[in-house]
Amino acid sequence: MAFILAVLSIYWGVFFKVENRLNHLFVYVVDMDGAAPYANTGARPFVGPTITELVEMQLNSGKPTLGWSVRSGSEFNNDPVEVRQAVYDWDAWAAIIINPNATALLYQAVATGNTSYDPLGACQLVYQDSRDSTNWNDFMSPFINSFMTQAQSQVGQRWARMVLQNASDPAALTNIQAVPQAINPAIGFSEFNLRPFFPYTSIPAVSIGLIYLIIISFFSFSFYMPIHMQYMSPKGHPPLKFPQLIAWRWAATITAYVFLSLAYSFVSMAFQINFFGTNPVTSETQVTMIEYRNPVAYGHGTFPVYWMLNFVGMIALGLACENMAMVVGQPWMGLFLIFWVITNVSTSFYDIEIAPTFYRWGYAWPLHSIVEGSRQILFGLHSRIGLDFGILFAWAGVNTAFFPVCCWFQRWKTQREVHEYWPMH
């Protein structure tokens, strides 16, 4: 009972007071309004300042909110593409850009009656929900949508007052009537989801499906152990020496992981996750086209990389299970499996940035690297694949080093008839 309470608390605790840590999710608000070549139009910028004032109000409200960060357009050379690059590179989770011509186009629209004026040309929202769909849908999107609604309302009210104060002659009123969209809503936000979370069959490939990777690697121990033991007292030829048995067990386990991970990877391919077709959009700052399915990170080599990630991940997860099974035995191995699944799931399916500080160890846990690497491979996200493979290889190396020790300990228990069950007398 104490074990269940302690281990399940690790899972529940990920979201404990999460609202107080939403400010770890950085959202840039980049004000380029009035930047060149719109610096000398005679129209004083007001769209950008109005929106940045609203950001300050959000930050000073004392209520839980996102990590809004007002940035000057000069930090990005007044180039929206550089802001998109920052979002792609994970410098921020999202960015709201007030375009350089936001105010100038409004003035021009009402001054000339420009019927082609599009409010969506004033601002941009840039994000990539495939980085973490849970973060985006549950925490970020509601706040950002609310903020954009407030920004539209506040800019619209100020702009309507300014226009009506100067609409004294019939020509001005005629122009205003020709472009009602320049008064209401006045501005809008064009949304650019650089790397959409698509297809939806990729959900298990980067979340719940990976639990089965742990389970498959765990059950390989109990499945193959009777076969391994036959080499200790075979019929018709000498038994393996203990060092030979260790080498055989390790090699057989790794070989099994090769084919098990391949079978696991084939499931994603069978349900039409794209591994070979190329997306016409290859730029990191352009929105990939979902009609061509998910973008692939490594062209025709994407599937082998995905398979190798699952293979090395299975070694990292499975050898830990093998070693613990030999050390603790039954029935305690089942408890370790619960611990292993919960600690890995808690720190991989949910963002550690908004988890309590206690969970920082999760960055070193194997499933976190598998999830991060899978997202990068399947959606063409910013790559940290070297770090992800490095962590998994480290787990594989450490568990390989302990493998002979655990084999020796299991033999020691067997020879001395040590068992894990409590005596009944």
Coordinates of C-alpha atoms in Angstrom, one line a residue:
M1 CA 0.0 0.0 0.0
A2 CA 2.8 2.4 0.9
F3 CA 4.6 1.5 -2.4
I4 CA 1.5 2.2 -4.5
L5 CA 0.9 5.5 -2.7
A6 CA 4.5 6.6 -3.2
V7 CA 4.8 5.5 -6.9
L8 CA 1.4 6.8 -8.1
S9 CA 2.1 10.1 -6.4
I10 CA 5.0 10.5 -8.8
Y11 CA 2.5 10.5 -11.7
W12 CA -0.1 12.7 -10.0
G13 CA 2.6 15.1 -8.8
V14 CA 3.7 16.1 -12.3
F15 CA 0.7 18.5 -12.5
F16 CA 0.7 19.6 -8.9
K17 CA 0.1 23.4 -8.9
V18 CA 1.0 23.4 -12.6
E19 CA -0.7 26.8 -13.0
N20 CA 2.1 28.4 -11.0
R21 CA 4.7 27.2 -13.5
L22 CA 3.0 28.1 -16.8
N23 CA 5.3 31.1 -17.0
H24 CA 8.1 28.6 -17.9
L25 CA 6.4 28.4 -21.3
F26 CA 7.9 31.4 -23.1
V27 CA 5.8 33.3 -25.6
Y28 CA 7.6 36.1 -27.5
V29 CA 5.6 39.2 -28.3
V30 CA 7.7 41.0 -31.0
D31 CA 6.7 44.5 -31.7
M32 CA 7.9 45.5 -35.2
D33 CA 5.2 48.1 -35.7
G34 CA 6.5 51.2 -37.5
A35 CA 9.8 49.6 -38.4
A36 CA 11.5 50.4 -41.8
P37 CA 10.2 50.9 -44.4
Y38 CA 7.2 52.2 -42.5
A39 CA 9.0 54.4 -40.1
N40 CA 8.3 57.7 -41.9
T41 CA 4.7 57.3 -43.0
G42 CA 3.5 60.1 -40.6
A43 CA 1.3 57.6 -38.7
R44 CA 2.3 57.1 -35.1
P45 CA 2.4 53.3 -34.4
F46 CA -0.3 52.3 -32.0
V47 CA -1.1 48.7 -32.7
G48 CA 2.2 47.4 -31.4
P49 CA 2.2 49.6 -28.2
T50 CA -1.4 48.7 -27.5
I51 CA -0.6 45.0 -27.6
T52 CA 2.6 45.2 -25.6
E53 CA 0.6 47.2 -22.9
L54 CA -1.8 44.3 -22.8
V55 CA 1.2 41.9 -22.2
E56 CA 2.3 44.1 -19.3
M57 CA -1.2 44.0 -17.8
Q58 CA -1.2 40.2 -18.1
L59 CA 2.2 39.9 -16.3
N60 CA 1.2 42.3 -13.6
S61 CA -2.2 40.8 -13.0
G62 CA -1.0 38.4 -10.3
K63 CA -2.9 35.6 -12.0
P64 CA -1.3 32.5 -13.5
T65 CA -0.3 33.1 -17.1
L66 CA 2.2 32.1 -19.7
G67 CA 5.8 33.4 -19.9
W68 CA 5.1 36.4 -22.0
S69 CA 8.2 38.2 -23.1
V70 CA 8.1 41.5 -25.0
R71 CA 10.9 41.7 -27.5
S72 CA 12.0 44.5 -29.7
G73 CA 11.8 43.9 -33.5
S74 CA 15.5 45.0 -33.7
E75 CA 16.5 41.8 -31.9
F76 CA 15.3 40.0 -35.0
N77 CA 16.4 42.6 -37.5
N78 CA 12.7 43.4 -37.9
D79 CA 12.3 40.2 -39.9
P80 CA 9.4 38.0 -39.0
V81 CA 11.3 35.0 -40.5
E82 CA 13.9 35.3 -37.8
V83 CA 11.2 35.1 -35.2
R84 CA 9.9 32.0 -36.8
Q85 CA 13.4 30.6 -36.7
A86 CA 13.5 31.3 -33.0
V87 CA 10.3 29.4 -32.5
Y88 CA 11.6 26.5 -34.6
D89 CA 14.8 26.4 -32.6
W90 CA 12.8 26.1 -29.3
D91 CA 13.9 29.5 -28.0
A92 CA 10.2 30.1 -27.4
W93 CA 7.1 27.9 -27.5
A94 CA 5.2 30.5 -29.6
A95 CA 5.5 34.1 -30.8
I96 CA 3.1 36.9 -31.6
I97 CA 4.5 39.2 -34.2
I98 CA 3.1 42.7 -34.8
N99 CA 4.1 43.3 -38.4
P100 CA 6.0 46.5 -39.4
N101 CA 3.1 47.8 -41.4
A102 CA 0.3 47.0 -38.9
T103 CA -0.5 50.7 -38.1
A104 CA 0.4 52.1 -41.5
L105 CA -2.0 49.8 -43.4
L106 CA -4.8 50.7 -41.1
Y107 CA -4.3 54.4 -41.8
Q108 CA -3.9 53.8 -45.5
A109 CA -7.1 51.7 -45.6
V110 CA -9.4 54.4 -44.0
A111 CA -7.6 57.3 -45.9
T112 CA -8.0 55.7 -49.3
G113 CA -10.9 53.4 -48.9
N114 CA -8.7 50.4 -49.7
T115 CA -11.2 47.6 -50.0
S116 CA -8.5 44.9 -50.2
Y117 CA -7.4 45.6 -46.7
D118 CA -7.1 42.4 -44.7
P119 CA -7.0 42.6 -40.9
L120 CA -5.1 39.3 -40.8
G121 CA -2.1 41.1 -42.3
A122 CA -1.5 43.1 -39.0
C123 CA -0.2 40.3 -36.7
Q124 CA 1.1 36.8 -36.8
L125 CA 0.9 33.9 -34.3
V126 CA 3.7 31.4 -34.9
Y127 CA 3.9 28.0 -33.1
Q128 CA 4.4 24.3 -33.6
D129 CA 2.0 22.1 -31.8
S130 CA 3.8 18.9 -32.6
R131 CA 6.6 19.9 -30.2
D132 CA 4.1 19.0 -27.4
S133 CA 0.4 18.8 -28.3
T134 CA -0.6 18.4 -24.6
N135 CA 1.2 21.6 -23.7
W136 CA -0.3 23.5 -26.6
N137 CA -3.9 22.3 -26.5
D138 CA -4.3 22.2 -22.7
F139 CA -2.2 25.1 -21.4
M140 CA -1.1 27.4 -24.2
S141 CA -3.8 27.7 -26.7
P142 CA -6.5 28.8 -24.3
F143 CA -4.3 31.6 -22.9
I144 CA -3.1 32.7 -26.3
N145 CA -6.6 32.7 -27.9
S146 CA -7.9 34.7 -25.0
F147 CA -5.0 37.2 -25.3
M148 CA -5.6 37.6 -29.0
T149 CA -9.3 38.3 -28.5
Q150 CA -8.5 40.9 -25.9
A151 CA -5.9 42.5 -28.2
Q152 CA -8.4 42.7 -31.0
S153 CA -10.9 44.3 -28.7
Q154 CA -8.5 46.8 -27.2
V155 CA -7.0 47.8 -30.5
G156 CA -10.4 48.0 -32.1
Q157 CA -11.8 50.3 -29.4
R158 CA -8.9 52.7 -29.6
W159 CA -8.8 52.7 -33.3
A160 CA -12.6 53.4 -33.6
R161 CA -12.2 56.4 -31.3
M162 CA -9.3 57.8 -33.4
V163 CA -11.1 57.3 -36.7
L164 CA -14.4 58.8 -35.5
Q165 CA -12.6 61.9 -34.1
N166 CA -11.2 62.6 -37.6
A167 CA -14.2 61.6 -39.7
S168 CA -15.6 65.1 -40.1
D169 CA -15.9 65.3 -43.9
P170 CA -18.1 63.2 -46.2
A171 CA -15.0 61.9 -48.1
A172 CA -13.6 60.3 -45.0
L173 CA -16.9 58.8 -44.1
T174 CA -17.2 57.3 -47.6
N175 CA -13.8 55.7 -47.3
I176 CA -14.7 54.3 -43.9
Q177 CA -17.9 52.8 -45.3
A178 CA -15.9 51.2 -48.1
V179 CA -13.6 49.3 -45.7
P180 CA -15.7 48.3 -42.6
Q181 CA -13.2 45.6 -41.8
A182 CA -10.7 48.4 -41.1
I183 CA -12.9 49.4 -38.2
N184 CA -14.2 46.1 -37.0
P185 CA -12.2 44.0 -36.3
A186 CA -9.4 46.3 -37.5
I187 CA -6.7 43.7 -36.8
G188 CA -6.4 40.0 -36.8
F189 CA -3.8 37.3 -36.3
S190 CA -2.6 35.0 -39.1
E191 CA -1.7 31.7 -37.6
F192 CA 1.3 29.7 -38.7
N193 CA 1.7 26.2 -37.2
L194 CA 5.2 25.4 -38.5
R195 CA 5.0 21.7 -37.7
P196 CA 1.4 20.5 -37.3
F197 CA 0.7 17.4 -35.2
F198 CA -0.4 15.2 -38.0
P199 CA -1.4 12.4 -38.8
Y200 CA -3.3 11.6 -35.7
T201 CA -2.1 8.0 -35.9
S202 CA 1.2 9.4 -34.7
I203 CA -0.3 9.9 -31.2
P204 CA 0.5 6.4 -30.0
A205 CA 3.9 6.6 -31.7
V206 CA 5.0 9.4 -29.4
S207 CA 3.0 8.7 -26.3
I208 CA 1.0 5.7 -25.0
G209 CA 2.3 3.3 -27.6
L210 CA 5.8 3.6 -26.1
I211 CA 4.6 2.1 -22.9
Y212 CA 4.4 -1.2 -24.8
L213 CA 8.0 -0.8 -25.7
I214 CA 8.8 -1.1 -22.0
I215 CA 6.4 -4.0 -21.5
I216 CA 7.7 -5.9 -24.5
S217 CA 11.3 -5.5 -23.3
F218 CA 10.3 -6.6 -19.8
F219 CA 8.6 -9.8 -20.8
S220 CA 11.5 -10.9 -23.0
F221 CA 13.3 -11.8 -19.7
S222 CA 10.7 -14.3 -18.5
F223 CA 10.1 -15.6 -22.1
Y224 CA 13.7 -16.4 -22.9
M225 CA 15.0 -17.4 -19.4
P226 CA 13.9 -21.1 -19.6
I227 CA 15.7 -21.3 -23.0
H228 CA 18.9 -19.8 -21.5
M229 CA 18.8 -22.3 -18.6
Q230 CA 18.8 -25.3 -20.9
Y231 CA 22.4 -24.4 -21.8
M232 CA 23.4 -25.1 -18.2
S233 CA 22.5 -28.8 -18.4
P234 CA 22.1 -29.6 -22.1
K235 CA 21.7 -33.1 -23.6
G236 CA 24.3 -34.3 -26.0
H237 CA 27.0 -31.7 -25.5
P238 CA 28.9 -30.0 -22.6
P239 CA 27.2 -27.2 -20.8
L240 CA 28.2 -23.6 -21.3
K241 CA 30.6 -22.2 -18.8
F242 CA 29.3 -19.3 -16.7
P243 CA 31.1 -16.6 -18.6
Q244 CA 29.9 -18.1 -21.9
L245 CA 26.4 -18.2 -20.6
I246 CA 26.6 -14.5 -19.7
A247 CA 27.8 -13.7 -23.2
W248 CA 25.1 -15.8 -24.8
R249 CA 22.3 -14.3 -22.7
W250 CA 23.4 -10.7 -23.5
A251 CA 23.9 -11.4 -27.2
A252 CA 20.5 -13.3 -27.4
T253 CA 18.7 -10.5 -25.6
I254 CA 20.2 -7.8 -27.9
T255 CA 19.3 -9.8 -31.0
A256 CA 15.8 -10.2 -29.7
Y257 CA 15.6 -6.5 -29.3
V258 CA 16.6 -5.9 -32.9
F259 CA 13.6 -7.8 -34.2
L260 CA 11.2 -6.7 -31.5
S261 CA 12.0 -3.0 -32.1
L262 CA 11.6 -3.6 -35.9
A263 CA 8.2 -5.1 -35.3
Y264 CA 7.2 -2.2 -33.1
S265 CA 8.4 0.3 -35.8
F266 CA 6.5 -1.5 -38.5
V267 CA 3.2 -0.8 -36.6
S268 CA 3.7 2.9 -37.1
M269 CA 4.4 2.3 -40.8
A270 CA 1.4 0.1 -41.2
F271 CA -0.9 2.8 -40.0
Q272 CA 0.4 5.2 -42.7
I273 CA 2.7 7.4 -40.7
N274 CA 5.0 8.9 -43.4
F275 CA 8.6 7.6 -43.4
F276 CA 9.5 7.9 -47.1
G277 CA 7.5 10.6 -48.9
T278 CA 9.0 14.1 -48.9
N279 CA 7.0 17.2 -48.0
P280 CA 7.4 20.0 -50.6
V281 CA 8.1 22.4 -47.7
T282 CA 11.6 21.9 -46.5
S283 CA 12.3 25.3 -44.9
E284 CA 12.4 25.4 -41.1
T285 CA 10.4 28.6 -41.1
Q286 CA 7.6 27.6 -43.4
V287 CA 4.4 25.7 -42.6
T288 CA 4.6 22.0 -43.7
M289 CA 1.6 20.9 -45.8
I290 CA -0.5 18.2 -44.1
E291 CA -1.9 16.9 -47.4
Y292 CA 1.6 15.4 -47.9
R293 CA 1.4 13.9 -44.4
N294 CA 4.0 14.4 -41.8
P295 CA 7.4 15.8 -42.9
V296 CA 10.3 13.3 -42.6
A297 CA 13.5 14.4 -41.0
Y298 CA 16.0 12.2 -42.9
G299 CA 14.4 11.6 -46.3
H300 CA 14.4 7.9 -47.2
G301 CA 16.6 7.2 -44.2
T302 CA 13.9 8.2 -41.8
F303 CA 12.6 4.7 -41.1
P304 CA 16.1 3.2 -40.3
V305 CA 16.8 6.1 -37.9
Y306 CA 13.4 5.6 -36.2
W307 CA 14.0 1.9 -36.0
M308 CA 17.4 2.4 -34.4
L309 CA 16.0 4.9 -31.9
N310 CA 13.4 2.3 -30.8
F311 CA 16.1 -0.4 -30.8
V312 CA 18.6 1.5 -28.6
G313 CA 15.7 2.7 -26.5
M314 CA 14.6 -0.9 -26.0
I315 CA 18.1 -1.8 -24.9
A316 CA 18.1 1.1 -22.4
L317 CA 14.7 0.1 -21.0
G318 CA 15.0 -3.7 -21.3
L319 CA 18.5 -4.3 -19.9
A320 CA 17.4 -2.3 -16.8
C321 CA 14.5 -4.7 -16.4
E322 CA 16.7 -7.7 -17.0
N323 CA 19.2 -6.6 -14.3
M324 CA 16.5 -5.8 -11.8
A325 CA 14.7 -9.1 -12.5
M326 CA 17.9 -11.0 -11.7
V327 CA 18.5 -9.0 -8.5
V328 CA 15.1 -8.7 -6.9
G329 CA 13.3 -11.7 -8.5
Q330 CA 9.6 -12.5 -8.2
P331 CA 7.3 -11.1 -7.0
W332 CA 9.1 -7.9 -6.6
M333 CA 9.9 -7.5 -10.2
G334 CA 6.3 -6.6 -10.9
L335 CA 6.7 -3.7 -8.5
F336 CA 9.8 -2.5 -10.3
L337 CA 7.9 -2.6 -13.6
I338 CA 5.2 -0.3 -12.1
F339 CA 7.9 2.0 -10.9
W340 CA 9.8 1.9 -14.2
V341 CA 6.7 2.6 -16.3
I342 CA 5.4 5.4 -14.1
T343 CA 8.7 7.3 -13.7
N344 CA 9.3 7.1 -17.4
V345 CA 5.8 8.1 -18.4
S346 CA 5.6 11.0 -16.0
T347 CA 8.8 12.5 -17.4
S348 CA 8.3 11.9 -21.1
F349 CA 4.6 12.3 -21.9
Y350 CA 4.4 15.5 -20.0
D351 CA 6.6 18.6 -20.2
I352 CA 9.3 18.7 -17.4
E353 CA 9.5 22.5 -17.8
I354 CA 6.2 22.9 -16.1
A355 CA 6.6 20.0 -13.6
P356 CA 8.0 20.6 -10.1
T357 CA 11.7 20.9 -9.8
F358 CA 11.8 17.4 -8.3
Y359 CA 11.3 16.0 -11.8
R360 CA 14.4 17.3 -13.4
W361 CA 16.0 13.8 -13.2
G362 CA 13.5 12.9 -15.9
Y363 CA 15.7 14.5 -18.6
A364 CA 18.1 11.6 -18.0
W365 CA 15.4 8.9 -18.1
P366 CA 15.4 6.8 -21.3
L367 CA 11.8 7.2 -22.4
H368 CA 12.1 11.0 -22.4
S369 CA 14.8 10.7 -25.0
I370 CA 12.8 8.2 -27.1
V371 CA 9.8 10.5 -27.1
E372 CA 11.8 13.6 -28.0
G373 CA 13.7 11.8 -30.7
S374 CA 10.5 10.3 -32.1
R375 CA 8.9 13.7 -32.4
Q376 CA 11.9 15.1 -34.1
I377 CA 12.1 12.2 -36.6
L378 CA 8.3 12.1 -37.4
F379 CA 7.6 15.9 -37.5
G380 CA 10.9 17.4 -38.6
L381 CA 11.3 19.4 -35.4
H382 CA 14.5 21.0 -34.1
S383 CA 17.0 18.2 -33.7
R384 CA 18.6 17.1 -30.5
I385 CA 18.9 13.5 -31.8
G386 CA 22.6 13.3 -30.9
L387 CA 21.8 14.0 -27.2
D388 CA 18.9 11.6 -27.3
F389 CA 20.9 8.8 -28.7
G390 CA 23.8 9.7 -26.3
I391 CA 21.5 9.3 -23.2
L392 CA 20.2 6.0 -24.5
F393 CA 23.6 4.6 -25.2
A394 CA 24.7 5.7 -21.8
W395 CA 21.9 3.6 -20.2
A396 CA 22.8 0.7 -22.5
G397 CA 26.4 0.9 -21.5
V398 CA 25.8 1.1 -17.8
N399 CA 23.3 -1.8 -17.8
T400 CA 25.7 -3.9 -19.9
A401 CA 28.4 -3.3 -17.4
F402 CA 26.1 -4.4 -14.6
F403 CA 24.8 -7.4 -16.5
P404 CA 27.5 -9.9 -15.5
V405 CA 27.3 -8.8 -11.9
C406 CA 23.5 -9.3 -11.8
C407 CA 24.0 -12.7 -13.5
W408 CA 26.5 -13.7 -10.8
F409 CA 24.1 -12.6 -8.1
Q410 CA 21.3 -14.6 -9.6
R411 CA 23.5 -17.7 -9.7
W412 CA 24.5 -17.0 -6.1
K413 CA 20.9 -16.9 -5.0
T414 CA 20.1 -20.1 -6.9
Q415 CA 23.1 -22.1 -5.4
R416 CA 22.1 -21.1 -1.9
E417 CA 18.4 -21.5 -2.5
V418 CA 17.8 -17.9 -1.6
H419 CA 14.3 -16.8 -2.6
E420 CA 12.4 -13.6 -2.3
Y421 CA 9.2 -14.9 -0.7
W422 CA 8.9 -14.6 3.0
P423 CA 8.9 -17.9 5.0
M424 CA 5.4 -19.1 6.0
H425 CA 6.5 -20.5 9.3

